[in-house]
Amino acid sequence: QRRQFRADVTESASNIFEGVCIFVDGRTTPPVEVLRPLIIAHGGFFETYETKQVTHIIASNLPDSKKKQMYAKSKLRRPVLAPKWITDSIAAGKRLPIHDYAIIAAHSPMLRF
């Protein structure tokens, strides 16, 4: 399925997100309809479901119950980041460090309920 989304873009604008597979969780600003082509155009992969291939999760807001669910489900091996990480990385012309954009950091001590 990832190949299908990659095939939609004939020429990459950059390889900023090379090796990155992104799942967008819930409503975001900008919306997923804007983020998906940006991710793909800049060398990343987009998953419509949270699969094992997903390396980063993008979300604007997660309630505590969702945070607990995500932590219990996957032991949070993937960072959950604000959509601004994507747009700021593109504007900067490079993949920016995730720490300033983390909604939930991977293995976050704040999630030890």
PDB file of N, CA and C in Angstrom:
ATOM      1  N   GLN A   1       0.830  -1.197   0.000  1.00  0.00           N
ATOM      2  CA  GLN A   1       0.000   0.000   0.000  1.00  0.00           C
ATOM      3  C   GLN A   1       0.873   1.260   0.000  1.00  0.00           C
ATOM      4  N   ARG A   2       2.016   1.218   0.680  1.00  0.00           N
ATOM      5  CA  ARG A   2       2.896   2.381   0.676  1.00  0.00           C
ATOM      6  C   ARG A   2       3.360   2.697  -0.734  1.00  0.00           C
ATOM      7  N   ARG A   3       3.648   1.668  -1.501  1.00  0.00           N
ATOM      8  CA  ARG A   3       4.093   1.895  -2.876  1.00  0.00           C
ATOM      9  C   ARG A   3       3.017   2.621  -3.678  1.00  0.00           C
ATOM     10  N   GLN A   4       1.777   2.295  -3.406  1.00  0.00           N
ATOM     11  CA  GLN A   4       0.674   2.954  -4.105  1.00  0.00           C
ATOM     12  C   GLN A   4       0.707   4.451  -3.840  1.00  0.00           C
ATOM     13  N   PHE A   5       0.900   4.857  -2.591  1.00  0.00           N
ATOM     14  CA  PHE A   5       0.936   6.279  -2.274  1.00  0.00           C
ATOM     15  C   PHE A   5       2.191   6.935  -2.855  1.00  0.00           C
ATOM     16  N   ARG A   6       3.301   6.224  -2.876  1.00  0.00           N
ATOM     17  CA  ARG A   6       4.523   6.770  -3.470  1.00  0.00           C
ATOM     18  C   ARG A   6       4.350   6.966  -4.974  1.00  0.00           C
ATOM     19  N   ALA A   7       3.618   6.074  -5.617  1.00  0.00           N
ATOM     20  CA  ALA A   7       3.432   6.147  -7.059  1.00  0.00           C
ATOM     21  C   ALA A   7       2.633   7.384  -7.472  1.00  0.00           C
ATOM     22  N   ASP A   8       1.879   7.952  -6.528  1.00  0.00           N
ATOM     23  CA  ASP A   8       1.096   9.147  -6.823  1.00  0.00           C
ATOM     24  C   ASP A   8       1.988  10.348  -7.133  1.00  0.00           C
ATOM     25  N   VAL A   9       3.208  10.316  -6.662  1.00  0.00           N
ATOM     26  CA  VAL A   9       4.131  11.430  -6.846  1.00  0.00           C
ATOM     27  C   VAL A   9       5.218  10.983  -7.813  1.00  0.00           C
ATOM     28  N   THR A  10       5.319  11.646  -8.934  1.00  0.00           N
ATOM     29  CA  THR A  10       6.289  11.223  -9.942  1.00  0.00           C
ATOM     30  C   THR A  10       7.685  11.743  -9.648  1.00  0.00           C
ATOM     31  N   GLU A  11       7.785  12.866  -8.990  1.00  0.00           N
ATOM     32  CA  GLU A  11       9.098  13.446  -8.713  1.00  0.00           C
ATOM     33  C   GLU A  11       9.100  14.001  -7.297  1.00  0.00           C
ATOM     34  N   SER A  12      10.088  13.598  -6.497  1.00  0.00           N
ATOM     35  CA  SER A  12      10.177  14.077  -5.126  1.00  0.00           C
ATOM     36  C   SER A  12      10.733  15.492  -5.084  1.00  0.00           C
ATOM     37  N   ALA A  13      10.155  16.302  -4.200  1.00  0.00           N
ATOM     38  CA  ALA A  13      10.654  17.658  -4.009  1.00  0.00           C
ATOM     39  C   ALA A  13      11.958  17.627  -3.220  1.00  0.00           C
ATOM     40  N   SER A  14      12.089  16.673  -2.298  1.00  0.00           N
ATOM     41  CA  SER A  14      13.310  16.493  -1.496  1.00  0.00           C
ATOM     42  C   SER A  14      13.255  15.109  -0.871  1.00  0.00           C
ATOM     43  N   ASN A  15      14.282  14.777  -0.118  1.00  0.00           N
ATOM     44  CA  ASN A  15      14.299  13.496   0.598  1.00  0.00           C
ATOM     45  C   ASN A  15      14.344  13.714   2.109  1.00  0.00           C
ATOM     46  N   ILE A  16      13.766  14.802   2.566  1.00  0.00           N
ATOM     47  CA  ILE A  16      13.762  15.155   3.992  1.00  0.00           C
ATOM     48  C   ILE A  16      13.237  14.008   4.847  1.00  0.00           C
ATOM     49  N   PHE A  17      12.191  13.340   4.389  1.00  0.00           N
ATOM     50  CA  PHE A  17      11.557  12.291   5.192  1.00  0.00           C
ATOM     51  C   PHE A  17      11.905  10.883   4.700  1.00  0.00           C
ATOM     52  N   GLU A  18      13.030  10.751   4.019  1.00  0.00           N
ATOM     53  CA  GLU A  18      13.475   9.437   3.559  1.00  0.00           C
ATOM     54  C   GLU A  18      13.626   8.504   4.765  1.00  0.00           C
ATOM     55  N   GLY A  19      13.052   7.313   4.664  1.00  0.00           N
ATOM     56  CA  GLY A  19      13.127   6.340   5.744  1.00  0.00           C
ATOM     57  C   GLY A  19      12.095   6.550   6.837  1.00  0.00           C
ATOM     58  N   VAL A  20      11.234   7.545   6.670  1.00  0.00           N
ATOM     59  CA  VAL A  20      10.215   7.866   7.661  1.00  0.00           C
ATOM     60  C   VAL A  20       8.860   7.401   7.142  1.00  0.00           C
ATOM     61  N   CYS A  21       8.124   6.723   8.003  1.00  0.00           N
ATOM     62  CA  CYS A  21       6.772   6.270   7.671  1.00  0.00           C
ATOM     63  C   CYS A  21       5.824   6.891   8.697  1.00  0.00           C
ATOM     64  N   ILE A  22       4.876   7.685   8.230  1.00  0.00           N
ATOM     65  CA  ILE A  22       4.050   8.509   9.101  1.00  0.00           C
ATOM     66  C   ILE A  22       2.592   8.084   9.073  1.00  0.00           C
ATOM     67  N   PHE A  23       2.006   8.017  10.262  1.00  0.00           N
ATOM     68  CA  PHE A  23       0.573   7.799  10.438  1.00  0.00           C
ATOM     69  C   PHE A  23       0.007   9.055  11.088  1.00  0.00           C
ATOM     70  N   VAL A  24      -1.049   9.622  10.532  1.00  0.00           N
ATOM     71  CA  VAL A  24      -1.690  10.809  11.097  1.00  0.00           C
ATOM     72  C   VAL A  24      -2.902  10.350  11.893  1.00  0.00           C
ATOM     73  N   ASP A  25      -2.899  10.673  13.188  1.00  0.00           N
ATOM     74  CA  ASP A  25      -3.944  10.228  14.107  1.00  0.00           C
ATOM     75  C   ASP A  25      -4.924  11.363  14.401  1.00  0.00           C
ATOM     76  N   GLY A  26      -6.141  11.218  13.923  1.00  0.00           N
ATOM     77  CA  GLY A  26      -7.187  12.196  14.215  1.00  0.00           C
ATOM     78  C   GLY A  26      -7.087  13.445  13.360  1.00  0.00           C
ATOM     79  N   ARG A  27      -7.827  14.453  13.780  1.00  0.00           N
ATOM     80  CA  ARG A  27      -7.832  15.733  13.068  1.00  0.00           C
ATOM     81  C   ARG A  27      -6.565  16.508  13.391  1.00  0.00           C
ATOM     82  N   THR A  28      -6.025  17.110  12.363  1.00  0.00           N
ATOM     83  CA  THR A  28      -4.796  17.894  12.540  1.00  0.00           C
ATOM     84  C   THR A  28      -4.926  19.210  11.795  1.00  0.00           C
ATOM     85  N   THR A  29      -4.059  20.131  12.149  1.00  0.00           N
ATOM     86  CA  THR A  29      -3.950  21.408  11.446  1.00  0.00           C
ATOM     87  C   THR A  29      -2.496  21.555  11.028  1.00  0.00           C
ATOM     88  N   PRO A  30      -2.205  21.513   9.750  1.00  0.00           N
ATOM     89  CA  PRO A  30      -3.078  21.332   8.603  1.00  0.00           C
ATOM     90  C   PRO A  30      -3.673  19.922   8.565  1.00  0.00           C
ATOM     91  N   PRO A  31      -4.760  19.748   7.813  1.00  0.00           N
ATOM     92  CA  PRO A  31      -5.424  18.445   7.772  1.00  0.00           C
ATOM     93  C   PRO A  31      -4.608  17.398   7.020  1.00  0.00           C
ATOM     94  N   VAL A  32      -4.987  16.150   7.231  1.00  0.00           N
ATOM     95  CA  VAL A  32      -4.290  15.023   6.609  1.00  0.00           C
ATOM     96  C   VAL A  32      -4.269  15.144   5.085  1.00  0.00           C
ATOM     97  N   GLU A  33      -5.280  15.739   4.500  1.00  0.00           N
ATOM     98  CA  GLU A  33      -5.316  15.905   3.047  1.00  0.00           C
ATOM     99  C   GLU A  33      -4.196  16.814   2.544  1.00  0.00           C
ATOM    100  N   VAL A  34      -3.702  17.683   3.405  1.00  0.00           N
ATOM    101  CA  VAL A  34      -2.561  18.553   3.073  1.00  0.00           C
ATOM    102  C   VAL A  34      -1.253  17.857   3.442  1.00  0.00           C
ATOM    103  N   LEU A  35      -1.230  17.182   4.586  1.00  0.00           N
ATOM    104  CA  LEU A  35       0.005  16.549   5.067  1.00  0.00           C
ATOM    105  C   LEU A  35       0.450  15.380   4.189  1.00  0.00           C
ATOM    106  N   ARG A  36      -0.492  14.548   3.767  1.00  0.00           N
ATOM    107  CA  ARG A  36      -0.128  13.356   2.994  1.00  0.00           C
ATOM    108  C   ARG A  36       0.707  13.676   1.760  1.00  0.00           C
ATOM    109  N   PRO A  37       0.257  14.588   0.886  1.00  0.00           N
ATOM    110  CA  PRO A  37       1.103  14.877  -0.292  1.00  0.00           C
ATOM    111  C   PRO A  37       2.438  15.526   0.075  1.00  0.00           C
ATOM    112  N   LEU A  38       2.479  16.277   1.157  1.00  0.00           N
ATOM    113  CA  LEU A  38       3.753  16.880   1.595  1.00  0.00           C
ATOM    114  C   LEU A  38       4.734  15.803   2.027  1.00  0.00           C
ATOM    115  N   ILE A  39       4.253  14.866   2.831  1.00  0.00           N
ATOM    116  CA  ILE A  39       5.106  13.767   3.313  1.00  0.00           C
ATOM    117  C   ILE A  39       5.676  12.996   2.132  1.00  0.00           C
ATOM    118  N   ILE A  40       4.819  12.635   1.207  1.00  0.00           N
ATOM    119  CA  ILE A  40       5.229  11.831   0.050  1.00  0.00           C
ATOM    120  C   ILE A  40       6.163  12.614  -0.869  1.00  0.00           C
ATOM    121  N   ALA A  41       5.841  13.883  -1.109  1.00  0.00           N
ATOM    122  CA  ALA A  41       6.672  14.707  -1.994  1.00  0.00           C
ATOM    123  C   ALA A  41       8.077  14.908  -1.444  1.00  0.00           C
ATOM    124  N   HIS A  42       8.226  14.766  -0.140  1.00  0.00           N
ATOM    125  CA  HIS A  42       9.537  14.980   0.483  1.00  0.00           C
ATOM    126  C   HIS A  42      10.161  13.666   0.951  1.00  0.00           C
ATOM    127  N   GLY A  43       9.818  12.578   0.244  1.00  0.00           N
ATOM    128  CA  GLY A  43      10.527  11.317   0.405  1.00  0.00           C
ATOM    129  C   GLY A  43      10.010  10.371   1.465  1.00  0.00           C
ATOM    130  N   GLY A  44       8.948  10.718   2.163  1.00  0.00           N
ATOM    131  CA  GLY A  44       8.426   9.852   3.219  1.00  0.00           C
ATOM    132  C   GLY A  44       7.341   8.919   2.723  1.00  0.00           C
ATOM    133  N   PHE A  45       6.925   8.042   3.605  1.00  0.00           N
ATOM    134  CA  PHE A  45       5.814   7.145   3.337  1.00  0.00           C
ATOM    135  C   PHE A  45       4.650   7.529   4.230  1.00  0.00           C
ATOM    136  N   PHE A  46       3.444   7.296   3.761  1.00  0.00           N
ATOM    137  CA  PHE A  46       2.233   7.623   4.507  1.00  0.00           C
ATOM    138  C   PHE A  46       1.421   6.352   4.686  1.00  0.00           C
ATOM    139  N   GLU A  47       1.033   6.074   5.916  1.00  0.00           N
ATOM    140  CA  GLU A  47       0.176   4.923   6.198  1.00  0.00           C
ATOM    141  C   GLU A  47      -1.191   5.419   6.644  1.00  0.00           C
ATOM    142  N   THR A  48      -2.236   4.781   6.144  1.00  0.00           N
ATOM    143  CA  THR A  48      -3.587   5.167   6.545  1.00  0.00           C
ATOM    144  C   THR A  48      -3.992   4.520   7.861  1.00  0.00           C
ATOM    145  N   TYR A  49      -3.229   3.508   8.299  1.00  0.00           N
ATOM    146  CA  TYR A  49      -3.463   2.829   9.574  1.00  0.00           C
ATOM    147  C   TYR A  49      -2.147   2.757  10.334  1.00  0.00           C
ATOM    148  N   GLU A  50      -2.237   2.582  11.633  1.00  0.00           N
ATOM    149  CA  GLU A  50      -1.028   2.439  12.434  1.00  0.00           C
ATOM    150  C   GLU A  50      -0.518   1.008  12.277  1.00  0.00           C
ATOM    151  N   THR A  51       0.520   0.856  11.477  1.00  0.00           N
ATOM    152  CA  THR A  51       1.102  -0.449  11.200  1.00  0.00           C
ATOM    153  C   THR A  51       2.480  -0.546  11.837  1.00  0.00           C
ATOM    154  N   LYS A  52       3.084  -1.708  11.730  1.00  0.00           N
ATOM    155  CA  LYS A  52       4.432  -1.910  12.271  1.00  0.00           C
ATOM    156  C   LYS A  52       5.478  -1.075  11.544  1.00  0.00           C
ATOM    157  N   GLN A  53       5.175  -0.667  10.304  1.00  0.00           N
ATOM    158  CA  GLN A  53       6.124   0.122   9.527  1.00  0.00           C
ATOM    159  C   GLN A  53       6.166   1.585   9.972  1.00  0.00           C
ATOM    160  N   VAL A  54       5.164   2.030  10.696  1.00  0.00           N
ATOM    161  CA  VAL A  54       5.085   3.431  11.115  1.00  0.00           C
ATOM    162  C   VAL A  54       6.241   3.760  12.061  1.00  0.00           C
ATOM    163  N   THR A  55       6.961   4.840  11.735  1.00  0.00           N
ATOM    164  CA  THR A  55       8.074   5.289  12.574  1.00  0.00           C
ATOM    165  C   THR A  55       7.710   6.536  13.382  1.00  0.00           C
ATOM    166  N   HIS A  56       6.747   7.323  12.892  1.00  0.00           N
ATOM    167  CA  HIS A  56       6.328   8.566  13.541  1.00  0.00           C
ATOM    168  C   HIS A  56       4.811   8.694  13.453  1.00  0.00           C
ATOM    169  N   ILE A  57       4.216   9.191  14.519  1.00  0.00           N
ATOM    170  CA  ILE A  57       2.780   9.455  14.546  1.00  0.00           C
ATOM    171  C   ILE A  57       2.593  10.962  14.642  1.00  0.00           C
ATOM    172  N   ILE A  58       1.703  11.498  13.829  1.00  0.00           N
ATOM    173  CA  ILE A  58       1.415  12.930  13.837  1.00  0.00           C
ATOM    174  C   ILE A  58       0.021  13.129  14.411  1.00  0.00           C
ATOM    175  N   ALA A  59      -0.106  14.038  15.375  1.00  0.00           N
ATOM    176  CA  ALA A  59      -1.399  14.341  15.994  1.00  0.00           C
ATOM    177  C   ALA A  59      -1.373  15.776  16.495  1.00  0.00           C
ATOM    178  N   SER A  60      -2.546  16.401  16.500  1.00  0.00           N
ATOM    179  CA  SER A  60      -2.627  17.764  17.043  1.00  0.00           C
ATOM    180  C   SER A  60      -2.951  17.759  18.526  1.00  0.00           C
ATOM    181  N   ASN A  61      -3.781  16.817  18.922  1.00  0.00           N
ATOM    182  CA  ASN A  61      -4.211  16.777  20.312  1.00  0.00           C
ATOM    183  C   ASN A  61      -4.598  15.347  20.650  1.00  0.00           C
ATOM    184  N   LEU A  62      -4.127  14.873  21.782  1.00  0.00           N
ATOM    185  CA  LEU A  62      -4.507  13.538  22.217  1.00  0.00           C
ATOM    186  C   LEU A  62      -5.015  13.615  23.660  1.00  0.00           C
ATOM    187  N   PRO A  63      -6.218  13.122  23.915  1.00  0.00           N
ATOM    188  CA  PRO A  63      -6.699  13.081  25.292  1.00  0.00           C
ATOM    189  C   PRO A  63      -5.872  12.079  26.103  1.00  0.00           C
ATOM    190  N   ASP A  64      -5.878  12.235  27.418  1.00  0.00           N
ATOM    191  CA  ASP A  64      -5.094  11.344  28.278  1.00  0.00           C
ATOM    192  C   ASP A  64      -5.448   9.877  28.056  1.00  0.00           C
ATOM    193  N   SER A  65      -6.727   9.592  27.818  1.00  0.00           N
ATOM    194  CA  SER A  65      -7.125   8.203  27.598  1.00  0.00           C
ATOM    195  C   SER A  65      -6.454   7.627  26.351  1.00  0.00           C
ATOM    196  N   LYS A  66      -6.314   8.437  25.305  1.00  0.00           N
ATOM    197  CA  LYS A  66      -5.651   7.989  24.075  1.00  0.00           C
ATOM    198  C   LYS A  66      -4.156   7.789  24.323  1.00  0.00           C
ATOM    199  N   LYS A  67      -3.560   8.681  25.110  1.00  0.00           N
ATOM    200  CA  LYS A  67      -2.141   8.533  25.444  1.00  0.00           C
ATOM    201  C   LYS A  67      -1.904   7.217  26.182  1.00  0.00           C
ATOM    202  N   LYS A  68      -2.758   6.920  27.152  1.00  0.00           N
ATOM    203  CA  LYS A  68      -2.636   5.667  27.906  1.00  0.00           C
ATOM    204  C   LYS A  68      -2.793   4.474  26.978  1.00  0.00           C
ATOM    205  N   GLN A  69      -3.782   4.556  26.077  1.00  0.00           N
ATOM    206  CA  GLN A  69      -4.036   3.472  25.136  1.00  0.00           C
ATOM    207  C   GLN A  69      -2.832   3.256  24.225  1.00  0.00           C
ATOM    208  N   MET A  70      -2.269   4.318  23.709  1.00  0.00           N
ATOM    209  CA  MET A  70      -1.114   4.209  22.823  1.00  0.00           C
ATOM    210  C   MET A  70       0.089   3.632  23.562  1.00  0.00           C
ATOM    211  N   TYR A  71       0.275   4.067  24.785  1.00  0.00           N
ATOM    212  CA  TYR A  71       1.408   3.586  25.558  1.00  0.00           C
ATOM    213  C   TYR A  71       1.264   2.096  25.854  1.00  0.00           C
ATOM    214  N   ALA A  72       0.063   1.687  26.260  1.00  0.00           N
ATOM    215  CA  ALA A  72      -0.165   0.279  26.583  1.00  0.00           C
ATOM    216  C   ALA A  72      -0.058  -0.602  25.340  1.00  0.00           C
ATOM    217  N   LYS A  73      -0.535  -0.095  24.212  1.00  0.00           N
ATOM    218  CA  LYS A  73      -0.576  -0.862  22.972  1.00  0.00           C
ATOM    219  C   LYS A  73       0.816  -1.120  22.399  1.00  0.00           C
ATOM    220  N   SER A  74       1.628  -0.118  22.382  1.00  0.00           N
ATOM    221  CA  SER A  74       2.896  -0.251  21.655  1.00  0.00           C
ATOM    222  C   SER A  74       4.131   0.013  22.502  1.00  0.00           C
ATOM    223  N   LYS A  75       3.933   0.254  23.769  1.00  0.00           N
ATOM    224  CA  LYS A  75       5.044   0.675  24.634  1.00  0.00           C
ATOM    225  C   LYS A  75       5.703   1.932  24.084  1.00  0.00           C
ATOM    226  N   LEU A  76       4.964   2.625  23.243  1.00  0.00           N
ATOM    227  CA  LEU A  76       5.332   3.905  22.658  1.00  0.00           C
ATOM    228  C   LEU A  76       6.756   3.931  22.115  1.00  0.00           C
ATOM    229  N   ARG A  77       7.003   3.089  21.159  1.00  0.00           N
ATOM    230  CA  ARG A  77       8.308   3.049  20.500  1.00  0.00           C
ATOM    231  C   ARG A  77       8.414   4.107  19.401  1.00  0.00           C
ATOM    232  N   ARG A  78       7.303   4.783  19.142  1.00  0.00           N
ATOM    233  CA  ARG A  78       7.285   5.817  18.104  1.00  0.00           C
ATOM    234  C   ARG A  78       6.930   7.160  18.714  1.00  0.00           C
ATOM    235  N   PRO A  79       7.613   8.213  18.324  1.00  0.00           N
ATOM    236  CA  PRO A  79       7.252   9.532  18.840  1.00  0.00           C
ATOM    237  C   PRO A  79       5.921  10.004  18.258  1.00  0.00           C
ATOM    238  N   VAL A  80       5.168  10.726  19.067  1.00  0.00           N
ATOM    239  CA  VAL A  80       3.930  11.365  18.610  1.00  0.00           C
ATOM    240  C   VAL A  80       4.229  12.851  18.530  1.00  0.00           C
ATOM    241  N   LEU A  81       4.138  13.395  17.332  1.00  0.00           N
ATOM    242  CA  LEU A  81       4.593  14.753  17.063  1.00  0.00           C
ATOM    243  C   LEU A  81       3.476  15.639  16.547  1.00  0.00           C
ATOM    244  N   ALA A  82       3.645  16.931  16.757  1.00  0.00           N
ATOM    245  CA  ALA A  82       2.726  17.922  16.204  1.00  0.00           C
ATOM    246  C   ALA A  82       2.959  18.018  14.693  1.00  0.00           C
ATOM    247  N   PRO A  83       1.911  18.309  13.920  1.00  0.00           N
ATOM    248  CA  PRO A  83       2.049  18.433  12.466  1.00  0.00           C
ATOM    249  C   PRO A  83       3.051  19.508  12.045  1.00  0.00           C
ATOM    250  N   LYS A  84       3.291  20.451  12.914  1.00  0.00           N
ATOM    251  CA  LYS A  84       4.242  21.532  12.633  1.00  0.00           C
ATOM    252  C   LYS A  84       5.644  20.990  12.354  1.00  0.00           C
ATOM    253  N   TRP A  85       5.964  19.799  12.897  1.00  0.00           N
ATOM    254  CA  TRP A  85       7.263  19.178  12.626  1.00  0.00           C
ATOM    255  C   TRP A  85       7.435  18.957  11.123  1.00  0.00           C
ATOM    256  N   ILE A  86       6.372  18.538  10.457  1.00  0.00           N
ATOM    257  CA  ILE A  86       6.432  18.300   9.011  1.00  0.00           C
ATOM    258  C   ILE A  86       6.617  19.620   8.270  1.00  0.00           C
ATOM    259  N   THR A  87       5.763  20.591   8.550  1.00  0.00           N
ATOM    260  CA  THR A  87       5.822  21.851   7.801  1.00  0.00           C
ATOM    261  C   THR A  87       7.099  22.632   8.114  1.00  0.00           C
ATOM    262  N   ASP A  88       7.537  22.629   9.368  1.00  0.00           N
ATOM    263  CA  ASP A  88       8.778  23.330   9.725  1.00  0.00           C
ATOM    264  C   ASP A  88       9.998  22.654   9.102  1.00  0.00           C
ATOM    265  N   SER A  89      10.003  21.319   9.067  1.00  0.00           N
ATOM    266  CA  SER A  89      11.124  20.598   8.445  1.00  0.00           C
ATOM    267  C   SER A  89      11.219  20.934   6.964  1.00  0.00           C
ATOM    268  N   ILE A  90      10.078  20.974   6.293  1.00  0.00           N
ATOM    269  CA  ILE A  90      10.070  21.321   4.869  1.00  0.00           C
ATOM    270  C   ILE A  90      10.567  22.746   4.674  1.00  0.00           C
ATOM    271  N   ALA A  91      10.093  23.662   5.508  1.00  0.00           N
ATOM    272  CA  ALA A  91      10.519  25.065   5.393  1.00  0.00           C
ATOM    273  C   ALA A  91      12.015  25.214   5.650  1.00  0.00           C
ATOM    274  N   ALA A  92      12.551  24.406   6.571  1.00  0.00           N
ATOM    275  CA  ALA A  92      13.976  24.473   6.902  1.00  0.00           C
ATOM    276  C   ALA A  92      14.844  23.727   5.881  1.00  0.00           C
ATOM    277  N   GLY A  93      14.215  22.886   5.071  1.00  0.00           N
ATOM    278  CA  GLY A  93      14.966  22.123   4.079  1.00  0.00           C
ATOM    279  C   GLY A  93      15.720  20.949   4.663  1.00  0.00           C
ATOM    280  N   LYS A  94      15.357  20.550   5.877  1.00  0.00           N
ATOM    281  CA  LYS A  94      15.986  19.388   6.521  1.00  0.00           C
ATOM    282  C   LYS A  94      15.050  18.862   7.603  1.00  0.00           C
ATOM    283  N   ARG A  95      15.247  17.593   7.966  1.00  0.00           N
ATOM    284  CA  ARG A  95      14.435  17.004   9.024  1.00  0.00           C
ATOM    285  C   ARG A  95      14.898  17.572  10.359  1.00  0.00           C
ATOM    286  N   LEU A  96      13.989  18.241  11.042  1.00  0.00           N
ATOM    287  CA  LEU A  96      14.317  18.880  12.311  1.00  0.00           C
ATOM    288  C   LEU A  96      14.251  17.886  13.465  1.00  0.00           C
ATOM    289  N   PRO A  97      15.015  18.148  14.548  1.00  0.00           N
ATOM    290  CA  PRO A  97      14.933  17.285  15.737  1.00  0.00           C
ATOM    291  C   PRO A  97      13.495  17.265  16.261  1.00  0.00           C
ATOM    292  N   ILE A  98      13.093  16.122  16.768  1.00  0.00           N
ATOM    293  CA  ILE A  98      11.693  15.961  17.172  1.00  0.00           C
ATOM    294  C   ILE A  98      11.369  16.519  18.548  1.00  0.00           C
ATOM    295  N   HIS A  99      12.354  16.762  19.392  1.00  0.00           N
ATOM    296  CA  HIS A  99      12.060  17.096  20.790  1.00  0.00           C
ATOM    297  C   HIS A  99      11.193  18.339  20.953  1.00  0.00           C
ATOM    298  N   ASP A 100      11.320  19.322  20.078  1.00  0.00           N
ATOM    299  CA  ASP A 100      10.500  20.532  20.197  1.00  0.00           C
ATOM    300  C   ASP A 100       9.060  20.322  19.732  1.00  0.00           C
ATOM    301  N   TYR A 101       8.784  19.214  19.076  1.00  0.00           N
ATOM    302  CA  TYR A 101       7.473  18.967  18.483  1.00  0.00           C
ATOM    303  C   TYR A 101       6.741  17.801  19.139  1.00  0.00           C
ATOM    304  N   ALA A 102       7.334  17.206  20.155  1.00  0.00           N
ATOM    305  CA  ALA A 102       6.772  15.997  20.762  1.00  0.00           C
ATOM    306  C   ALA A 102       5.495  16.294  21.551  1.00  0.00           C
ATOM    307  N   ILE A 103       4.440  15.583  21.197  1.00  0.00           N
ATOM    308  CA  ILE A 103       3.226  15.577  22.011  1.00  0.00           C
ATOM    309  C   ILE A 103       3.408  14.500  23.071  1.00  0.00           C
ATOM    310  N   ILE A 104       3.950  13.368  22.635  1.00  0.00           N
ATOM    311  CA  ILE A 104       4.385  12.309  23.542  1.00  0.00           C
ATOM    312  C   ILE A 104       5.718  11.825  22.996  1.00  0.00           C
ATOM    313  N   ALA A 105       6.741  11.890  23.792  1.00  0.00           N
ATOM    314  CA  ALA A 105       8.046  11.399  23.360  1.00  0.00           C
ATOM    315  C   ALA A 105       8.091   9.874  23.532  1.00  0.00           C
ATOM    316  N   ALA A 106       8.844   9.208  22.696  1.00  0.00           N
ATOM    317  CA  ALA A 106       8.983   7.771  22.817  1.00  0.00           C
ATOM    318  C   ALA A 106       9.550   7.434  24.193  1.00  0.00           C
ATOM    319  N   HIS A 107       8.971   6.444  24.831  1.00  0.00           N
ATOM    320  CA  HIS A 107       9.363   6.006  26.190  1.00  0.00           C
ATOM    321  C   HIS A 107       9.296   7.142  27.194  1.00  0.00           C
ATOM    322  N   SER A 108       8.326   8.006  27.052  1.00  0.00           N
ATOM    323  CA  SER A 108       8.193   9.198  27.898  1.00  0.00           C
ATOM    324  C   SER A 108       7.951   8.834  29.362  1.00  0.00           C
ATOM    325  N   PRO A 109       8.745   9.385  30.285  1.00  0.00           N
ATOM    326  CA  PRO A 109       8.501   9.124  31.705  1.00  0.00           C
ATOM    327  C   PRO A 109       7.189   9.706  32.184  1.00  0.00           C
ATOM    328  N   MET A 110       6.643  10.709  31.473  1.00  0.00           N
ATOM    329  CA  MET A 110       5.379  11.292  31.892  1.00  0.00           C
ATOM    330  C   MET A 110       4.210  10.329  31.703  1.00  0.00           C
ATOM    331  N   LEU A 111       4.450   9.249  30.983  1.00  0.00           N
ATOM    332  CA  LEU A 111       3.374   8.300  30.721  1.00  0.00           C
ATOM    333  C   LEU A 111       3.408   7.091  31.636  1.00  0.00           C
ATOM    334  N   ARG A 112       4.150   7.145  32.680  1.00  0.00           N
ATOM    335  CA  ARG A 112       4.196   6.011  33.615  1.00  0.00           C
ATOM    336  C   ARG A 112       3.042   6.171  34.590  1.00  0.00           C
ATOM    337  N   PHE A 113       1.876   5.644  34.215  1.00  0.00           N
ATOM    338  CA  PHE A 113       0.654   5.812  35.006  1.00  0.00           C
ATOM    339  C   PHE A 113       0.599   4.818  36.136  1.00  0.00           C
TER     340      PHE A 113
END
